[in-house]
Every structure is written in C-alpha cells, then in structure tokens.
Amino acid sequence: PSFAQQRLWFIAQLEPENPIYNIPQMYRLHGELNREALEEAIHEIVRRHEALRTAFGDVDGQPVQRIASNVRIPLPVEILTSPAAASREIKIERIARENALQPFDLEVGPLLRAKLLKLEDRQHVLLLTLHHIVGDGWSGNLLATELIALYEAFSQGWPSPLPELTVQYADFAIWQRSWLQGEALEKQADYWSKQLAGAPAVLELPTDRPRPAVQRHRGTVSTHMFSLEFLSKLKALSQAEGVTLFMTLLAGFQL
C-alpha cells in the first residue's frame, strides 16, 4: 500500500468501527431508469479500478494489499412510498446517513457499497459510499464522470467508451515506496524535523472551547458562493504564483 493507505489502515486498527473515513455520495436520478445498465456500469467501474477491488490484510503487523480478480457490488433497492415530499426527504436523509455511517471491514472488503432508492417510476436516488483508503474527493468526481459515460453506453446496448487504464493505484504505491527511501527519505525527514522543531505535542484546537477527552467529530459545513468573475481572478492569481487554486483559497482562509 501507499503511505497514505498505511496511515488509514493504522487508524482503522485503533478504531475499526469508526466510520469517519467513509466518503458518501448521493446522486438524484431523473427520468426512466435502466437498472440493469446502472448495475453493469458500477460493475465496470470496479473492474477498471483495482483499488475498488482491494482489501487490506495484516502480515506481521503490516498492511498488505489483496486485489480480487472479480468483485460485484450489489445494488439493493428500497422503495419509498410516502406521498408527502417532505416526509420522503426525511426518509432519504435518514437512509443516506445510516448508509454513510455503516463501517467497512478493511480486511474483507469490498470497500465500496451502493444502494438505490426508488421514489417514483422516474425518480431515484443512488447512494454510493467508499472508504477513504481506496478513494478521495477527486476519485468521487472521476467515479461520477465514468458512471455517466458507462450508463449512457450500456443503456443503449453499446460497449464501454472508456479506454483501458495503463496505470493502477498499486503501481503508484510501488513507485512511491521505491522512491522514498535512502537519501530521498533522509532528506525529507531532515527537512520536517527542522520545520517541526519545538512544535507543541498536542495542538489545542479550537482555541475558544476546551478540548474533550474523547474526540466527538462534531462539525458542520459552511458554504460560500463566488462569482465566476472572482473565481477567474483567483485562478489567474494561482497560475501566476505557480500554485493550485486550493492552495490560494487555503492561504486566504488562514489569513
């Protein structure tokens, strides 16, 4: 596994039932649904990406990747018959929350699960949840893009329009392990040892409330919309400084 996967595996050994590293996604599907094509699209994505067929075993206290040759993700369907839209939305939120909080078994897998909620004949909700050890926010965008392309093709009886992948995440993990050793590892370790010299052992955040004995993971999301004009200026500034848009926004947040 990569170093990032090793960190997540280590945390899972400490708290195996903690779902905080689950990544839930919800898709509203409008129009006639071809369930068979949707199932095949999900299956093809799992076939394409080895990470979604990977579980993590324990060998002498160290994680090892176990990539299955074939994994099929079931797509159970739950019918929500409530005629009242408000009541139905409450049910959707409850089911989505329960699905997101259900822990994964990293050793058994699969580390992706799906569920389909049928609201009406032409209204559905698709719930997809994967563990952070096999995906991230960028993976979610990629998954959605591939799901749309594959579903459109399969629903028409066409083959997959997506080219076969030449590099898998396990290939990156091997490269990372082979690179970060010896002189390269010493250089990185020396740099961070100097940068973090004298840093506090525990970062007491937030500063306006006492730190609880047990972390509760209670938080919220604050959303702010930027105009397209302002966003284009941010992108231009980022390019001029040779940084990503995320780094520019993070710098602004820190200020």
mmCIF file of C-alpha atoms in Angstrom:
data_model
loop_
_atom_site.group_PDB
_atom_site.id
_atom_site.type_symbol
_atom_site.label_atom_id
_atom_site.label_comp_id
_atom_site.label_asym_id
_atom_site.label_seq_id
_atom_site.Cartn_x
_atom_site.Cartn_y
_atom_site.Cartn_z
ATOM 1 C CA PRO A 1 0.000 0.000 0.000
ATOM 2 C CA SER A 2 0.957 3.635 -0.314
ATOM 3 C CA PHE A 3 1.984 5.603 2.759
ATOM 4 C CA ALA A 4 -1.429 7.303 2.812
ATOM 5 C CA GLN A 5 -3.138 3.900 2.795
ATOM 6 C CA GLN A 6 -0.833 2.674 5.536
ATOM 7 C CA ARG A 7 -1.843 5.630 7.747
ATOM 8 C CA LEU A 8 -5.544 4.952 7.218
ATOM 9 C CA TRP A 9 -5.052 1.234 7.872
ATOM 10 C CA PHE A 10 -3.243 2.031 11.137
ATOM 11 C CA ILE A 11 -6.090 4.299 12.272
ATOM 12 C CA ALA A 12 -8.587 1.557 11.413
ATOM 13 C CA GLN A 13 -6.717 -0.858 13.708
ATOM 14 C CA LEU A 14 -7.235 1.592 16.585
ATOM 15 C CA GLU A 15 -10.900 2.283 15.815
ATOM 16 C CA PRO A 16 -12.223 -0.403 13.452
ATOM 17 C CA GLU A 17 -15.876 0.644 13.873
ATOM 18 C CA ASN A 18 -15.276 4.368 13.301
ATOM 19 C CA PRO A 19 -16.921 5.474 10.006
ATOM 20 C CA ILE A 20 -15.283 8.906 9.902
ATOM 21 C CA TYR A 21 -13.208 7.961 6.838
ATOM 22 C CA ASN A 22 -16.235 6.870 4.826
ATOM 23 C CA ILE A 23 -16.889 9.007 1.735
ATOM 24 C CA PRO A 24 -20.621 9.104 0.937
ATOM 25 C CA GLN A 25 -22.079 10.349 -2.341
ATOM 26 C CA MET A 26 -25.697 10.890 -3.366
ATOM 27 C CA TYR A 27 -26.981 11.182 -6.929
ATOM 28 C CA ARG A 28 -30.507 12.242 -7.914
ATOM 29 C CA LEU A 29 -31.606 10.318 -10.995
ATOM 30 C CA HIS A 30 -34.411 11.838 -13.051
ATOM 31 C CA GLY A 31 -36.165 10.068 -15.910
ATOM 32 C CA GLU A 32 -36.604 6.462 -16.964
ATOM 33 C CA LEU A 33 -34.026 4.275 -15.210
ATOM 34 C CA ASN A 34 -32.405 1.209 -16.709
ATOM 35 C CA ARG A 35 -31.416 -0.583 -13.518
ATOM 36 C CA GLU A 36 -29.517 -3.334 -15.328
ATOM 37 C CA ALA A 37 -27.409 -0.771 -17.186
ATOM 38 C CA LEU A 38 -26.726 1.054 -13.914
ATOM 39 C CA GLU A 39 -25.589 -2.167 -12.225
ATOM 40 C CA GLU A 40 -23.334 -3.005 -15.162
ATOM 41 C CA ALA A 41 -21.871 0.499 -15.110
ATOM 42 C CA ILE A 42 -20.968 0.137 -11.428
ATOM 43 C CA HIS A 43 -19.536 -3.320 -12.080
ATOM 44 C CA GLU A 44 -17.410 -1.996 -14.957
ATOM 45 C CA ILE A 45 -16.013 0.812 -12.794
ATOM 46 C CA VAL A 46 -14.998 -1.734 -10.156
ATOM 47 C CA ARG A 47 -13.436 -3.921 -12.850
ATOM 48 C CA ARG A 48 -11.489 -0.951 -14.257
ATOM 49 C CA HIS A 49 -10.093 0.255 -10.944
ATOM 50 C CA GLU A 50 -8.090 -2.249 -8.903
ATOM 51 C CA ALA A 51 -8.356 -0.005 -5.835
ATOM 52 C CA LEU A 52 -12.089 -0.742 -5.669
ATOM 53 C CA ARG A 53 -11.308 -4.479 -5.627
ATOM 54 C CA THR A 54 -8.676 -4.147 -2.910
ATOM 55 C CA ALA A 55 -8.835 -5.294 0.711
ATOM 56 C CA PHE A 56 -6.071 -4.969 3.279
ATOM 57 C CA GLY A 57 -4.679 -7.885 5.234
ATOM 58 C CA ASP A 58 -2.293 -7.945 8.175
ATOM 59 C CA VAL A 59 1.086 -9.652 7.800
ATOM 60 C CA ASP A 60 3.379 -9.351 10.823
ATOM 61 C CA GLY A 61 1.688 -6.117 11.871
ATOM 62 C CA GLN A 62 1.982 -4.506 8.438
ATOM 63 C CA PRO A 63 -0.793 -3.948 5.864
ATOM 64 C CA VAL A 64 -0.723 -5.783 2.545
ATOM 65 C CA GLN A 65 -2.978 -5.217 -0.432
ATOM 66 C CA ARG A 66 -5.154 -8.063 -1.636
ATOM 67 C CA ILE A 67 -6.613 -7.305 -5.044
ATOM 68 C CA ALA A 68 -9.522 -9.553 -6.009
ATOM 69 C CA SER A 69 -9.806 -10.555 -9.660
ATOM 70 C CA ASN A 70 -13.580 -10.092 -9.690
ATOM 71 C CA VAL A 71 -15.841 -8.180 -7.310
ATOM 72 C CA ARG A 72 -19.503 -7.452 -7.928
ATOM 73 C CA ILE A 73 -21.117 -4.700 -5.886
ATOM 74 C CA PRO A 74 -24.772 -5.499 -5.091
ATOM 75 C CA LEU A 75 -27.331 -2.767 -5.755
ATOM 76 C CA PRO A 76 -30.234 -3.299 -3.341
ATOM 77 C CA VAL A 77 -33.375 -1.245 -3.993
ATOM 78 C CA GLU A 78 -35.548 0.346 -1.309
ATOM 79 C CA ILE A 79 -38.919 1.752 -2.294
ATOM 80 C CA LEU A 80 -40.043 4.917 -0.532
ATOM 81 C CA THR A 81 -43.794 5.099 -0.917
ATOM 82 C CA SER A 82 -44.556 8.185 1.179
ATOM 83 C CA PRO A 83 -46.685 10.552 -0.946
ATOM 84 C CA ALA A 84 -45.611 13.621 1.025
ATOM 85 C CA ALA A 85 -42.421 15.125 -0.388
ATOM 86 C CA ALA A 86 -41.270 16.477 2.975
ATOM 87 C CA SER A 87 -41.720 13.124 4.686
ATOM 88 C CA ARG A 88 -39.913 11.359 1.870
ATOM 89 C CA GLU A 89 -36.953 13.730 2.054
ATOM 90 C CA ILE A 90 -36.629 12.967 5.766
ATOM 91 C CA LYS A 91 -36.528 9.248 4.948
ATOM 92 C CA ILE A 92 -33.916 9.808 2.228
ATOM 93 C CA GLU A 93 -31.733 11.759 4.640
ATOM 94 C CA ARG A 94 -32.085 9.068 7.326
ATOM 95 C CA ILE A 95 -31.232 6.207 4.946
ATOM 96 C CA ALA A 96 -28.321 8.129 3.441
ATOM 97 C CA ARG A 97 -26.960 8.854 6.899
ATOM 98 C CA GLU A 98 -27.287 5.225 8.008
ATOM 99 C CA ASN A 99 -25.575 4.064 4.830
ATOM 100 C CA ALA A 100 -22.738 6.569 5.272
ATOM 101 C CA LEU A 101 -22.144 5.629 8.913
ATOM 102 C CA GLN A 102 -22.008 1.872 8.345
ATOM 103 C CA PRO A 103 -18.354 0.859 8.891
ATOM 104 C CA PHE A 104 -16.285 -1.116 6.392
ATOM 105 C CA ASP A 105 -14.183 -4.186 7.133
ATOM 106 C CA LEU A 106 -10.846 -3.315 5.513
ATOM 107 C CA GLU A 107 -9.662 -6.912 5.647
ATOM 108 C CA VAL A 108 -12.732 -8.414 3.973
ATOM 109 C CA GLY A 109 -13.946 -5.715 1.575
ATOM 110 C CA PRO A 110 -15.334 -4.639 -0.778
ATOM 111 C CA LEU A 111 -14.690 -1.056 0.274
ATOM 112 C CA LEU A 112 -17.432 0.350 -1.935
ATOM 113 C CA ARG A 113 -21.154 -0.139 -1.486
ATOM 114 C CA ALA A 114 -24.211 1.044 -3.363
ATOM 115 C CA LYS A 115 -27.935 1.433 -2.704
ATOM 116 C CA LEU A 116 -30.796 2.620 -4.884
ATOM 117 C CA LEU A 117 -33.833 4.417 -3.503
ATOM 118 C CA LYS A 118 -36.939 4.405 -5.694
ATOM 119 C CA LEU A 119 -39.113 7.457 -5.102
ATOM 120 C CA GLU A 120 -41.320 7.218 -8.182
ATOM 121 C CA ASP A 121 -41.135 5.465 -11.548
ATOM 122 C CA ARG A 122 -38.926 8.265 -12.905
ATOM 123 C CA GLN A 123 -37.326 9.477 -9.681
ATOM 124 C CA HIS A 124 -34.491 7.633 -7.955
ATOM 125 C CA VAL A 125 -31.611 8.321 -5.581
ATOM 126 C CA LEU A 126 -28.314 6.448 -5.889
ATOM 127 C CA LEU A 127 -26.173 6.185 -2.756
ATOM 128 C CA LEU A 128 -22.502 5.290 -3.156
ATOM 129 C CA THR A 129 -20.103 5.044 -0.223
ATOM 130 C CA LEU A 130 -16.424 4.170 -0.350
ATOM 131 C CA HIS A 131 -13.670 4.116 2.247
ATOM 132 C CA HIS A 132 -11.013 6.807 2.075
ATOM 133 C CA ILE A 133 -8.318 4.117 1.867
ATOM 134 C CA VAL A 134 -9.401 3.405 -1.735
ATOM 135 C CA GLY A 135 -10.558 6.855 -2.811
ATOM 136 C CA ASP A 136 -10.762 10.573 -2.125
ATOM 137 C CA GLY A 137 -12.668 13.643 -3.272
ATOM 138 C CA TRP A 138 -11.011 13.567 -6.684
ATOM 139 C CA SER A 139 -11.924 9.894 -7.012
ATOM 140 C CA GLY A 140 -15.561 10.803 -6.403
ATOM 141 C CA ASN A 141 -15.550 13.206 -9.346
ATOM 142 C CA LEU A 142 -13.896 10.586 -11.529
ATOM 143 C CA LEU A 143 -16.388 7.937 -10.428
ATOM 144 C CA ALA A 144 -19.337 10.177 -11.318
ATOM 145 C CA THR A 145 -17.877 11.002 -14.751
ATOM 146 C CA GLU A 146 -17.267 7.347 -15.576
ATOM 147 C CA LEU A 147 -20.656 6.281 -14.212
ATOM 148 C CA ILE A 148 -22.452 8.713 -16.543
ATOM 149 C CA ALA A 149 -20.431 7.654 -19.582
ATOM 150 C CA LEU A 150 -20.841 3.937 -18.912
ATOM 151 C CA TYR A 151 -24.540 4.146 -18.078
ATOM 152 C CA GLU A 152 -25.283 6.064 -21.263
ATOM 153 C CA ALA A 153 -23.419 3.466 -23.312
ATOM 154 C CA PHE A 154 -24.824 0.367 -21.618
ATOM 155 C CA SER A 155 -28.397 1.654 -21.660
ATOM 156 C CA GLN A 156 -28.063 1.897 -25.462
ATOM 157 C CA GLY A 157 -26.523 -1.556 -25.738
ATOM 158 C CA TRP A 158 -23.118 -0.137 -26.671
ATOM 159 C CA PRO A 159 -19.725 -1.272 -25.312
ATOM 160 C CA SER A 160 -17.737 0.782 -22.823
ATOM 161 C CA PRO A 161 -16.422 4.019 -24.380
ATOM 162 C CA LEU A 162 -13.634 4.292 -21.800
ATOM 163 C CA PRO A 163 -10.068 3.206 -22.644
ATOM 164 C CA GLU A 164 -8.358 0.612 -20.501
ATOM 165 C CA LEU A 165 -6.193 2.001 -17.709
ATOM 166 C CA THR A 166 -2.441 1.636 -18.141
ATOM 167 C CA VAL A 167 -1.570 2.570 -14.537
ATOM 168 C CA GLN A 168 -3.314 1.446 -11.359
ATOM 169 C CA TYR A 169 -3.020 2.880 -7.850
ATOM 170 C CA ALA A 170 -0.949 -0.114 -6.756
ATOM 171 C CA ASP A 171 1.615 0.901 -9.392
ATOM 172 C CA PHE A 172 1.846 4.332 -7.779
ATOM 173 C CA ALA A 173 2.251 2.735 -4.334
ATOM 174 C CA ILE A 174 5.162 0.631 -5.604
ATOM 175 C CA TRP A 175 6.801 3.700 -7.185
ATOM 176 C CA GLN A 176 6.333 5.749 -4.017
ATOM 177 C CA ARG A 177 7.870 3.039 -1.839
ATOM 178 C CA SER A 178 10.829 2.570 -4.170
ATOM 179 C CA TRP A 179 11.477 6.337 -4.346
ATOM 180 C CA LEU A 180 11.043 7.373 -0.725
ATOM 181 C CA GLN A 181 13.930 5.513 0.830
ATOM 182 C CA GLY A 182 17.630 6.017 1.398
ATOM 183 C CA GLU A 183 18.880 9.523 0.613
ATOM 184 C CA ALA A 184 15.447 10.803 -0.518
ATOM 185 C CA LEU A 185 13.845 9.655 2.737
ATOM 186 C CA GLU A 186 16.644 11.151 4.850
ATOM 187 C CA LYS A 187 16.306 14.484 3.057
ATOM 188 C CA GLN A 188 12.550 14.632 3.674
ATOM 189 C CA ALA A 189 12.841 13.516 7.303
ATOM 190 C CA ASP A 190 15.595 16.054 7.983
ATOM 191 C CA TYR A 191 13.553 18.889 6.472
ATOM 192 C CA TRP A 192 10.440 18.182 8.541
ATOM 193 C CA SER A 193 12.434 17.564 11.710
ATOM 194 C CA LYS A 194 13.813 21.092 11.407
ATOM 195 C CA GLN A 195 10.466 22.623 10.446
ATOM 196 C CA LEU A 196 8.633 20.999 13.348
ATOM 197 C CA ALA A 197 11.330 21.543 15.958
ATOM 198 C CA GLY A 198 9.722 22.965 19.074
ATOM 199 C CA ALA A 199 6.175 22.358 17.857
ATOM 200 C CA PRO A 200 3.603 21.566 20.569
ATOM 201 C CA ALA A 201 2.977 17.874 21.192
ATOM 202 C CA VAL A 202 -0.789 18.492 21.083
ATOM 203 C CA LEU A 203 -2.465 21.208 19.018
ATOM 204 C CA GLU A 204 -5.315 22.508 21.164
ATOM 205 C CA LEU A 205 -7.992 23.392 18.623
ATOM 206 C CA PRO A 206 -10.379 25.109 18.661
ATOM 207 C CA THR A 207 -8.928 27.749 20.977
ATOM 208 C CA ASP A 208 -12.267 29.055 22.246
ATOM 209 C CA ARG A 209 -13.538 25.762 23.698
ATOM 210 C CA PRO A 210 -11.997 23.139 25.987
ATOM 211 C CA ARG A 211 -10.647 20.059 24.256
ATOM 212 C CA PRO A 212 -12.815 16.996 25.103
ATOM 213 C CA ALA A 213 -11.224 13.846 26.469
ATOM 214 C CA VAL A 214 -12.725 11.860 23.577
ATOM 215 C CA GLN A 215 -12.950 13.356 20.101
ATOM 216 C CA ARG A 216 -16.607 13.609 19.032
ATOM 217 C CA HIS A 217 -16.090 14.623 15.387
ATOM 218 C CA ARG A 218 -18.934 17.120 15.574
ATOM 219 C CA GLY A 219 -18.751 19.763 12.902
ATOM 220 C CA THR A 220 -20.648 21.445 10.138
ATOM 221 C CA VAL A 221 -20.202 22.761 6.622
ATOM 222 C CA SER A 222 -20.193 26.430 5.708
ATOM 223 C CA THR A 223 -20.864 27.202 2.031
ATOM 224 C CA HIS A 224 -19.971 30.435 0.249
ATOM 225 C CA MET A 225 -20.552 31.093 -3.438
ATOM 226 C CA PHE A 226 -18.005 33.021 -5.522
ATOM 227 C CA SER A 227 -18.899 34.855 -8.716
ATOM 228 C CA LEU A 228 -17.409 33.493 -11.939
ATOM 229 C CA GLU A 229 -15.525 36.776 -12.384
ATOM 230 C CA PHE A 230 -13.933 36.493 -8.949
ATOM 231 C CA LEU A 231 -13.161 32.800 -9.488
ATOM 232 C CA SER A 232 -11.370 33.567 -12.763
ATOM 233 C CA LYS A 233 -9.231 36.148 -10.949
ATOM 234 C CA LEU A 234 -8.377 33.589 -8.262
ATOM 235 C CA LYS A 235 -7.345 31.084 -10.922
ATOM 236 C CA ALA A 236 -5.195 33.712 -12.659
ATOM 237 C CA LEU A 237 -3.504 34.577 -9.360
ATOM 238 C CA SER A 238 -2.876 30.895 -8.661
ATOM 239 C CA GLN A 239 -1.306 30.349 -12.077
ATOM 240 C CA ALA A 240 0.861 33.458 -11.677
ATOM 241 C CA GLU A 241 2.132 32.195 -8.316
ATOM 242 C CA GLY A 242 2.607 28.634 -9.555
ATOM 243 C CA VAL A 243 0.201 27.133 -7.011
ATOM 244 C CA THR A 244 -3.123 25.319 -7.111
ATOM 245 C CA LEU A 245 -6.467 27.027 -6.561
ATOM 246 C CA PHE A 246 -6.798 25.025 -3.341
ATOM 247 C CA MET A 247 -3.549 26.490 -2.015
ATOM 248 C CA THR A 248 -4.702 30.042 -2.811
ATOM 249 C CA LEU A 249 -8.055 29.503 -1.079
ATOM 250 C CA LEU A 250 -6.364 27.885 1.908
ATOM 251 C CA ALA A 251 -3.989 30.856 2.217
ATOM 252 C CA GLY A 252 -6.983 33.181 2.245
ATOM 253 C CA PHE A 253 -8.688 31.057 4.885
ATOM 254 C CA GLN A 254 -5.577 31.120 7.057
ATOM 255 C CA LEU A 255 -5.434 34.925 6.845
#
